[in-house]
Tab-separated table of N, CA and C in Angstrom:
chain	number	residue	atom	x	y	z
A	1	MET	N	109.799	208.807	142.597
A	1	MET	CA	109.118	207.768	141.428
A	1	MET	C	110.050	208.896	139.850
A	2	SER	N	109.506	208.144	138.832
A	2	SER	CA	110.530	208.306	138.248
A	2	SER	C	108.852	209.183	136.905
A	3	ASP	N	109.373	209.298	135.801
A	3	ASP	CA	108.065	210.033	135.197
A	3	ASP	C	107.199	208.959	134.581
A	4	ARG	N	107.312	208.530	135.263
A	4	ARG	CA	106.465	206.754	133.995
A	4	ARG	C	105.753	206.667	134.885
A	5	THR	N	105.486	206.935	136.130
A	5	THR	CA	104.276	206.817	136.966
A	5	THR	C	104.178	208.141	137.426
A	6	ARG	N	104.595	208.780	136.723
A	6	ARG	CA	102.965	210.422	137.062
A	6	ARG	C	101.930	209.777	136.704
A	7	ASP	N	101.326	209.120	135.653
A	7	ASP	CA	99.817	208.624	135.896
A	7	ASP	C	99.610	207.858	137.117
A	8	GLU	N	99.927	206.973	138.195
A	8	GLU	CA	99.787	206.396	138.853
A	8	GLU	C	99.550	207.442	140.577
A	9	LEU	N	99.713	208.650	140.022
A	9	LEU	CA	99.785	209.882	141.373
A	9	LEU	C	98.370	209.171	141.900
A	10	PRO	N	98.075	209.462	143.197
A	10	PRO	CA	96.363	209.636	143.441
A	10	PRO	C	96.151	211.094	143.179
A	11	LEU	N	96.423	211.726	142.209
A	11	LEU	CA	95.804	213.092	141.171
A	11	LEU	C	96.033	213.225	139.585
A	12	PRO	N	95.060	212.263	139.415
A	12	PRO	CA	95.739	211.721	138.136
A	12	PRO	C	96.609	213.672	136.991
A	13	ASP	N	95.842	214.529	137.176
A	13	ASP	CA	95.898	215.839	136.596
A	13	ASP	C	97.136	216.511	137.402
A	14	TYR	N	97.217	216.297	138.649
A	14	TYR	CA	98.629	216.950	139.694
A	14	TYR	C	99.607	217.611	138.251
A	15	ASP	N	99.945	217.592	137.784
A	15	ASP	CA	100.735	219.229	136.760
A	15	ASP	C	99.789	219.952	137.189
A	16	HIS	N	98.697	220.485	136.422
A	16	HIS	CA	98.517	221.073	135.926
A	16	HIS	C	97.269	221.853	136.942
A	17	ILE	N	97.453	221.771	138.323
A	17	ILE	CA	96.384	221.624	139.322
A	17	ILE	C	97.674	223.186	139.989
A	18	THR	N	96.212	223.967	140.418
A	18	THR	CA	97.532	225.525	141.251
A	18	THR	C	97.001	225.254	142.455
A	19	THR	N	98.091	226.164	142.580
A	19	THR	CA	98.401	226.342	144.446
A	19	THR	C	97.388	226.675	144.402
A	20	GLY	N	96.975	227.368	144.298
A	20	GLY	CA	94.987	227.986	144.703
A	20	GLY	C	94.355	226.558	144.881
A	21	GLU	N	94.540	226.124	144.501
A	21	GLU	CA	93.279	224.670	144.104
A	21	GLU	C	94.144	224.136	144.737
A	22	LEU	N	95.116	223.480	145.410
A	22	LEU	CA	96.176	222.065	145.469
A	22	LEU	C	95.225	221.808	147.209
A	23	PRO	N	94.845	222.852	148.029
A	23	PRO	CA	94.698	221.944	149.271
A	23	PRO	C	93.552	221.753	149.254
A	24	SER	N	92.117	221.908	147.847
A	24	SER	CA	91.248	221.186	148.725
A	24	SER	C	91.165	220.454	147.254
A	25	ARG	N	91.891	219.542	146.955
A	25	ARG	CA	92.078	219.245	145.959
A	25	ARG	C	92.269	217.790	146.928
A	26	ILE	N	93.727	217.663	147.992
A	26	ILE	CA	94.423	217.001	148.831
A	26	ILE	C	93.333	216.385	150.108
A	27	HIS	N	92.430	217.141	149.570
A	27	HIS	CA	92.215	216.777	151.735
A	27	HIS	C	91.252	215.927	151.134
A	28	GLY	N	90.676	214.662	150.352
A	28	GLY	CA	90.255	213.537	150.042
A	28	GLY	C	91.417	212.508	150.425
A	29	LEU	N	92.515	212.954	150.226
A	29	LEU	CA	93.937	211.773	150.250
A	29	LEU	C	94.322	211.842	151.935
A	30	ASP	N	94.699	210.892	152.162
A	30	ASP	CA	94.896	209.642	152.419
A	30	ASP	C	96.669	210.175	153.213
A	31	ALA	N	97.347	210.239	154.086
A	31	ALA	CA	98.416	210.486	154.281
A	31	ALA	C	99.544	209.686	152.954
A	32	THR	N	99.132	208.396	152.512
A	32	THR	CA	100.227	207.686	151.585
A	32	THR	C	100.447	208.376	150.296
A	33	GLY	N	98.936	208.814	150.033
A	33	GLY	CA	98.426	209.814	148.382
A	33	GLY	C	99.363	211.131	148.642
A	34	VAL	N	99.735	211.441	150.227
A	34	VAL	CA	100.157	213.029	150.596
A	34	VAL	C	101.659	212.625	150.325
A	35	GLU	N	102.371	211.285	150.817
A	35	GLU	CA	103.887	211.262	150.280
A	35	GLU	C	103.753	211.242	149.090
A	36	GLN	N	103.220	210.303	148.382
A	36	GLN	CA	103.591	210.611	146.845
A	36	GLN	C	103.536	211.833	146.348
A	37	LEU	N	102.638	212.400	146.428
A	37	LEU	CA	102.790	213.974	145.509
A	37	LEU	C	103.464	214.412	146.425
A	38	LEU	N	104.418	214.564	147.598
A	38	LEU	CA	105.108	215.401	147.874
A	38	LEU	C	106.430	214.707	147.392
A	39	ALA	N	106.531	213.174	147.344
A	39	ALA	CA	107.695	212.364	147.220
A	39	ALA	C	108.310	213.367	145.139
A	40	PHE	N	106.844	213.419	144.591
A	40	PHE	CA	106.786	213.540	143.311
A	40	PHE	C	107.294	214.862	142.959
A	41	GLU	N	106.450	216.199	143.806
A	41	GLU	CA	106.870	217.063	143.747
A	41	GLU	C	108.595	217.855	143.968
A	42	ARG	N	109.490	217.257	145.037
A	42	ARG	CA	110.223	217.339	145.417
A	42	ARG	C	111.501	216.765	144.248
A	43	GLU	N	111.202	215.784	144.178
A	43	GLU	CA	111.641	214.730	142.441
A	43	GLU	C	111.354	215.745	141.254
A	44	HIS	N	110.627	216.979	140.943
A	44	HIS	CA	110.307	217.428	139.673
A	44	HIS	C	110.362	218.738	140.191
A	45	GLY	N	109.331	219.679	140.295
A	45	GLY	CA	109.179	221.344	140.612
A	45	GLY	C	109.882	221.384	141.452
A	46	ASP	N	109.682	220.285	142.792
A	46	ASP	CA	110.572	221.165	143.688
A	46	ASP	C	109.474	222.536	144.180
A	47	ARG	N	108.674	223.060	144.337
A	47	ARG	CA	108.627	224.485	143.967
A	47	ARG	C	107.270	225.080	145.535
A	48	LEU	N	108.312	225.771	146.563
A	48	LEU	CA	107.990	226.166	147.703
A	48	LEU	C	106.864	226.132	147.989
A	49	PRO	N	105.530	227.198	147.563
A	49	PRO	CA	105.352	226.957	147.722
A	49	PRO	C	103.741	225.672	147.545
A	50	ILE	N	104.646	224.249	146.989
A	50	ILE	CA	103.575	223.094	146.856
A	50	ILE	C	103.913	222.470	147.743
A	51	VAL	N	104.902	222.847	148.249
A	51	VAL	CA	105.763	221.097	149.425
A	51	VAL	C	105.600	221.993	150.172
A	52	GLN	N	105.503	223.126	150.938
A	52	GLN	CA	104.821	223.789	152.302
A	52	GLN	C	102.813	223.238	151.939
A	53	VAL	N	101.798	223.342	151.373
A	53	VAL	CA	100.683	223.808	151.545
A	53	VAL	C	100.701	221.364	151.701
A	54	LEU	N	101.638	220.455	150.707
A	54	LEU	CA	101.948	219.033	151.290
A	54	LEU	C	102.172	218.551	152.604
A	55	GLU	N	103.363	219.313	152.783
A	55	GLU	CA	104.867	219.141	154.668
A	55	GLU	C	102.703	219.400	155.376
A	56	HIS	N	102.340	220.580	155.445
A	56	HIS	CA	100.726	221.262	156.297
A	56	HIS	C	99.928	220.419	155.984
A	57	ARG	N	99.261	219.389	155.999
A	57	ARG	CA	98.728	219.372	155.441
A	57	ARG	C	99.162	217.028	155.508
A	58	LEU	N	99.732	216.614	155.176
A	58	LEU	CA	100.391	215.424	156.049
A	58	LEU	C	100.472	215.977	157.446
A	59	GLN	N	101.088	216.710	157.942
A	59	GLN	CA	101.777	217.253	160.175
A	59	GLN	C	99.487	217.111	160.092
A	60	GLU	N	98.494	217.067	159.554
A	60	GLU	CA	97.608	217.354	159.363
A	60	GLU	C	97.165	216.494	159.633
A	61	LEU	N	97.244	214.912	158.595
A	61	LEU	CA	97.288	213.721	159.143
A	61	LEU	C	97.647	213.722	159.844
A	62	ARG	N	99.543	213.155	159.947
A	62	ARG	CA	99.201	212.473	160.734
A	62	ARG	C	98.754	213.119	162.260
A	63	ASN	N	98.218	213.934	163.085
A	63	ASN	CA	97.824	214.287	163.991
A	63	ASN	C	95.787	214.618	164.495
A	64	GLY	N	95.870	213.656	163.516
A	64	GLY	CA	94.674	213.501	163.804
A	64	GLY	C	92.878	213.498	162.057
A	65	ALA	N	93.705	214.482	161.605
A	65	ALA	CA	93.209	214.262	160.428
A	65	ALA	C	92.623	213.857	159.818
A	66	GLU	N	91.166	213.191	159.112
A	66	GLU	CA	91.002	212.529	158.508
A	66	GLU	C	90.508	212.917	157.238
A	67	PRO	N	91.028	211.893	155.997
A	67	PRO	CA	90.867	212.161	154.574
A	67	PRO	C	88.921	212.882	154.121
A	68	SER	N	88.949	213.772	153.323
A	68	SER	CA	86.983	214.514	153.907
A	68	SER	C	87.052	214.421	152.123
A	69	GLY	N	85.853	214.526	151.576
A	69	GLY	CA	85.722	214.620	150.297
A	69	GLY	C	86.340	213.615	149.332
A	70	PRO	N	84.844	213.791	147.788
A	70	PRO	CA	85.803	213.430	146.977
A	70	PRO	C	87.895	214.089	145.815
A	71	VAL	N	88.745	212.442	145.504
A	71	VAL	CA	88.971	213.221	145.067
A	71	VAL	C	89.249	212.796	143.412
A	72	THR	N	88.470	213.610	143.252
A	72	THR	CA	88.387	213.556	142.190
A	72	THR	C	89.753	214.445	140.588
A	73	ASP	N	89.231	213.919	139.576
A	73	ASP	CA	89.945	213.968	138.259
A	73	ASP	C	90.053	215.104	137.801
A	74	ASP	N	89.338	215.913	137.817
A	74	ASP	CA	88.987	217.268	137.403
A	74	ASP	C	89.464	218.399	137.337
A	75	SER	N	89.483	219.842	136.956
A	75	SER	CA	89.896	220.653	137.585
A	75	SER	C	88.654	221.459	137.811
A	76	PRO	N	88.905	223.016	138.413
A	76	PRO	CA	87.197	223.095	138.067
A	76	PRO	C	87.709	224.606	137.897
A	77	THR	N	88.816	224.766	137.730
A	77	THR	CA	89.421	226.465	136.699
A	77	THR	C	89.397	226.741	135.484
A	78	GLN	N	90.143	225.127	135.663
A	78	GLN	CA	91.147	224.632	133.970
A	78	GLN	C	90.180	225.608	133.155
A	79	SER	N	90.050	226.558	131.924
A	79	SER	CA	89.978	227.241	131.217
A	79	SER	C	89.593	226.233	129.413
A	80	GLN	N	88.097	227.304	129.608
A	80	GLN	CA	87.631	226.289	128.536
A	80	GLN	C	88.024	226.154	126.660
A	81	GLY	N	88.857	228.602	127.260
A	81	GLY	CA	88.500	228.816	126.307
A	81	GLY	C	89.603	228.980	124.933
A	82	ALA	N	90.496	228.754	125.528
A	82	ALA	CA	92.312	228.522	125.246
A	82	ALA	C	91.132	227.485	123.070
A	83	ALA	N	90.848	226.413	124.077
A	83	ALA	CA	90.683	225.609	122.760
A	83	ALA	C	90.080	225.668	121.470
A	84	GLY	N	88.833	226.816	121.978
A	84	GLY	CA	87.887	227.062	120.653
A	84	GLY	C	87.879	228.128	120.304
A	85	GLY	N	88.899	229.743	120.714
A	85	GLY	CA	89.725	230.357	120.215
A	85	GLY	C	89.308	231.720	120.412
A	86	SER	N	89.631	232.474	120.446
A	86	SER	CA	87.974	233.880	120.814
A	86	SER	C	86.277	234.073	120.513
A	87	LYS	N	85.968	234.531	121.812
A	87	LYS	CA	84.033	234.431	121.112
A	87	LYS	C	83.870	236.569	120.569
A	88	VAL	N	84.878	236.507	120.880
A	88	VAL	CA	85.483	238.395	120.097
A	88	VAL	C	84.584	238.502	118.801
A	89	SER	N	84.277	239.049	118.426
A	89	SER	CA	83.598	239.443	117.158
A	89	SER	C	83.124	241.576	116.706
A	90	PRO	N	83.377	241.453	115.859
A	90	PRO	CA	82.444	243.010	115.505
A	90	PRO	C	80.959	243.007	116.795
A	91	ALA	N	80.631	242.542	115.989
A	91	ALA	CA	79.731	242.988	116.810
A	91	ALA	C	79.876	242.972	118.433
A	92	THR	N	80.402	242.283	118.932
A	92	THR	CA	80.313	242.849	120.569
A	92	THR	C	81.587	242.589	121.295
A	93	SER	N	82.873	242.852	120.648
A	93	SER	CA	83.110	243.882	120.562
A	93	SER	C	83.111	245.437	121.389
A	94	GLY	N	84.585	245.875	121.979
A	94	GLY	CA	83.420	247.414	122.465
A	94	GLY	C	83.591	248.623	121.287
A	95	PRO	N	83.162	249.864	121.661
A	95	PRO	CA	83.380	250.340	120.976
A	95	PRO	C	84.889	250.929	120.300
A	96	THR	N	84.590	251.983	119.233
A	96	THR	CA	85.976	252.442	119.022
A	96	THR	C	86.601	254.101	119.809
A	97	MET	N	88.195	253.286	119.650
A	97	MET	CA	87.948	254.649	121.157
A	97	MET	C	89.255	256.369	120.295
A	98	ASN	N	88.097	257.553	120.878
A	98	ASN	CA	89.524	258.188	119.706
A	98	ASN	C	90.691	258.926	121.219
A	99	PRO	N	91.974	258.925	120.945
A	99	PRO	CA	93.135	259.195	121.236
A	99	PRO	C	92.511	260.477	122.268
A	100	PRO	N	93.271	260.856	123.123
A	100	PRO	CA	92.714	262.116	123.748
A	100	PRO	C	94.020	263.322	122.582
A	101	SER	N	93.106	264.138	123.028
A	101	SER	CA	94.319	265.573	121.794
A	101	SER	C	94.990	265.922	122.332
A	102	HIS	N	95.450	265.556	123.163
A	102	HIS	CA	97.158	265.475	123.424
A	102	HIS	C	98.182	264.878	123.588
A	103	GLY	N	99.490	265.233	123.610
A	103	GLY	CA	99.885	264.247	122.344
A	103	GLY	C	100.352	263.007	121.781
A	104	VAL	N	98.942	263.238	120.778
A	104	VAL	CA	98.689	262.476	119.255
A	104	VAL	C	99.268	263.606	118.008
A	105	PRO	N	100.419	263.709	117.620
A	105	PRO	CA	100.293	264.607	116.235
A	105	PRO	C	99.928	264.891	115.172
A	106	THR	N	99.110	263.628	115.340
A	106	THR	CA	97.906	264.275	114.349
A	106	THR	C	97.047	265.137	114.097
A	107	ASN	N	96.578	265.356	116.167
A	107	ASN	CA	95.286	265.957	116.288
A	107	ASN	C	96.563	266.396	117.508
A	108	PRO	N	96.799	267.458	117.596
A	108	PRO	CA	97.202	268.369	118.099
A	108	PRO	C	95.968	269.248	119.476
A	109	ALA	N	96.640	269.407	119.859
A	109	ALA	CA	96.090	269.857	121.092
A	109	ALA	C	95.315	272.289	120.405
A	110	GLN	N	93.884	272.145	121.213
A	110	GLN	CA	93.904	273.457	120.502
A	110	GLN	C	94.251	274.310	120.999
A	111	PRO	N	94.670	275.646	120.549
A	111	PRO	CA	95.549	276.201	121.397
A	111	PRO	C	94.567	276.960	122.100
A	112	ARG	N	95.646	277.590	123.515
A	112	ARG	CA	94.731	278.499	124.113
A	112	ARG	C	94.937	280.189	124.300
A	113	PRO	N	93.747	279.977	124.428
A	113	PRO	CA	94.047	281.672	124.544
A	113	PRO	C	94.855	283.020	124.846
A	114	GLU	N	95.148	283.258	124.276
A	114	GLU	CA	95.943	284.509	124.940
A	114	GLU	C	95.071	286.018	125.573
A	115	GLY	N	95.765	286.024	126.423
A	115	GLY	CA	95.132	286.984	127.297
A	115	GLY	C	95.620	287.058	129.000
A	116	PRO	N	95.276	287.964	129.779
A	116	PRO	CA	96.124	287.279	130.971
A	116	PRO	C	95.034	286.183	131.747
A	117	PRO	N	95.413	285.266	132.395
A	117	PRO	CA	94.998	284.922	133.261
A	117	PRO	C	94.040	284.752	133.947
A	118	ARG	N	93.012	283.224	134.369
A	118	ARG	CA	91.315	283.150	134.228
A	118	ARG	C	92.071	283.651	136.049
A	119	ALA	N	91.154	283.886	137.090
A	119	ALA	CA	91.713	283.620	138.283
A	119	ALA	C	91.230	282.380	138.756
């Protein structure tokens, strides 16, 4: 498959699917769909964990497993926060932190009292 057929993959957002969500996303594909993804992966990223997931599912289908569930083109774990920016403001930020007295040149540790050590 060439780059121009990326839009023709059975999962349109294939490039954005994480390794963890791939097994559930390909469950609705038949053997032909999984084979298309496997060929695309081998020609492009050839990422071992992805290839193994696809090969495993393909073997399940060849052994009689049936595609189950719909094939959707939206990623449930896709982050929406990056585009909108941070929602942290001075009103929602945590309290200011004061560093410990040891190891800070502007706030030296207090001297210890002289005398015999305590038991």
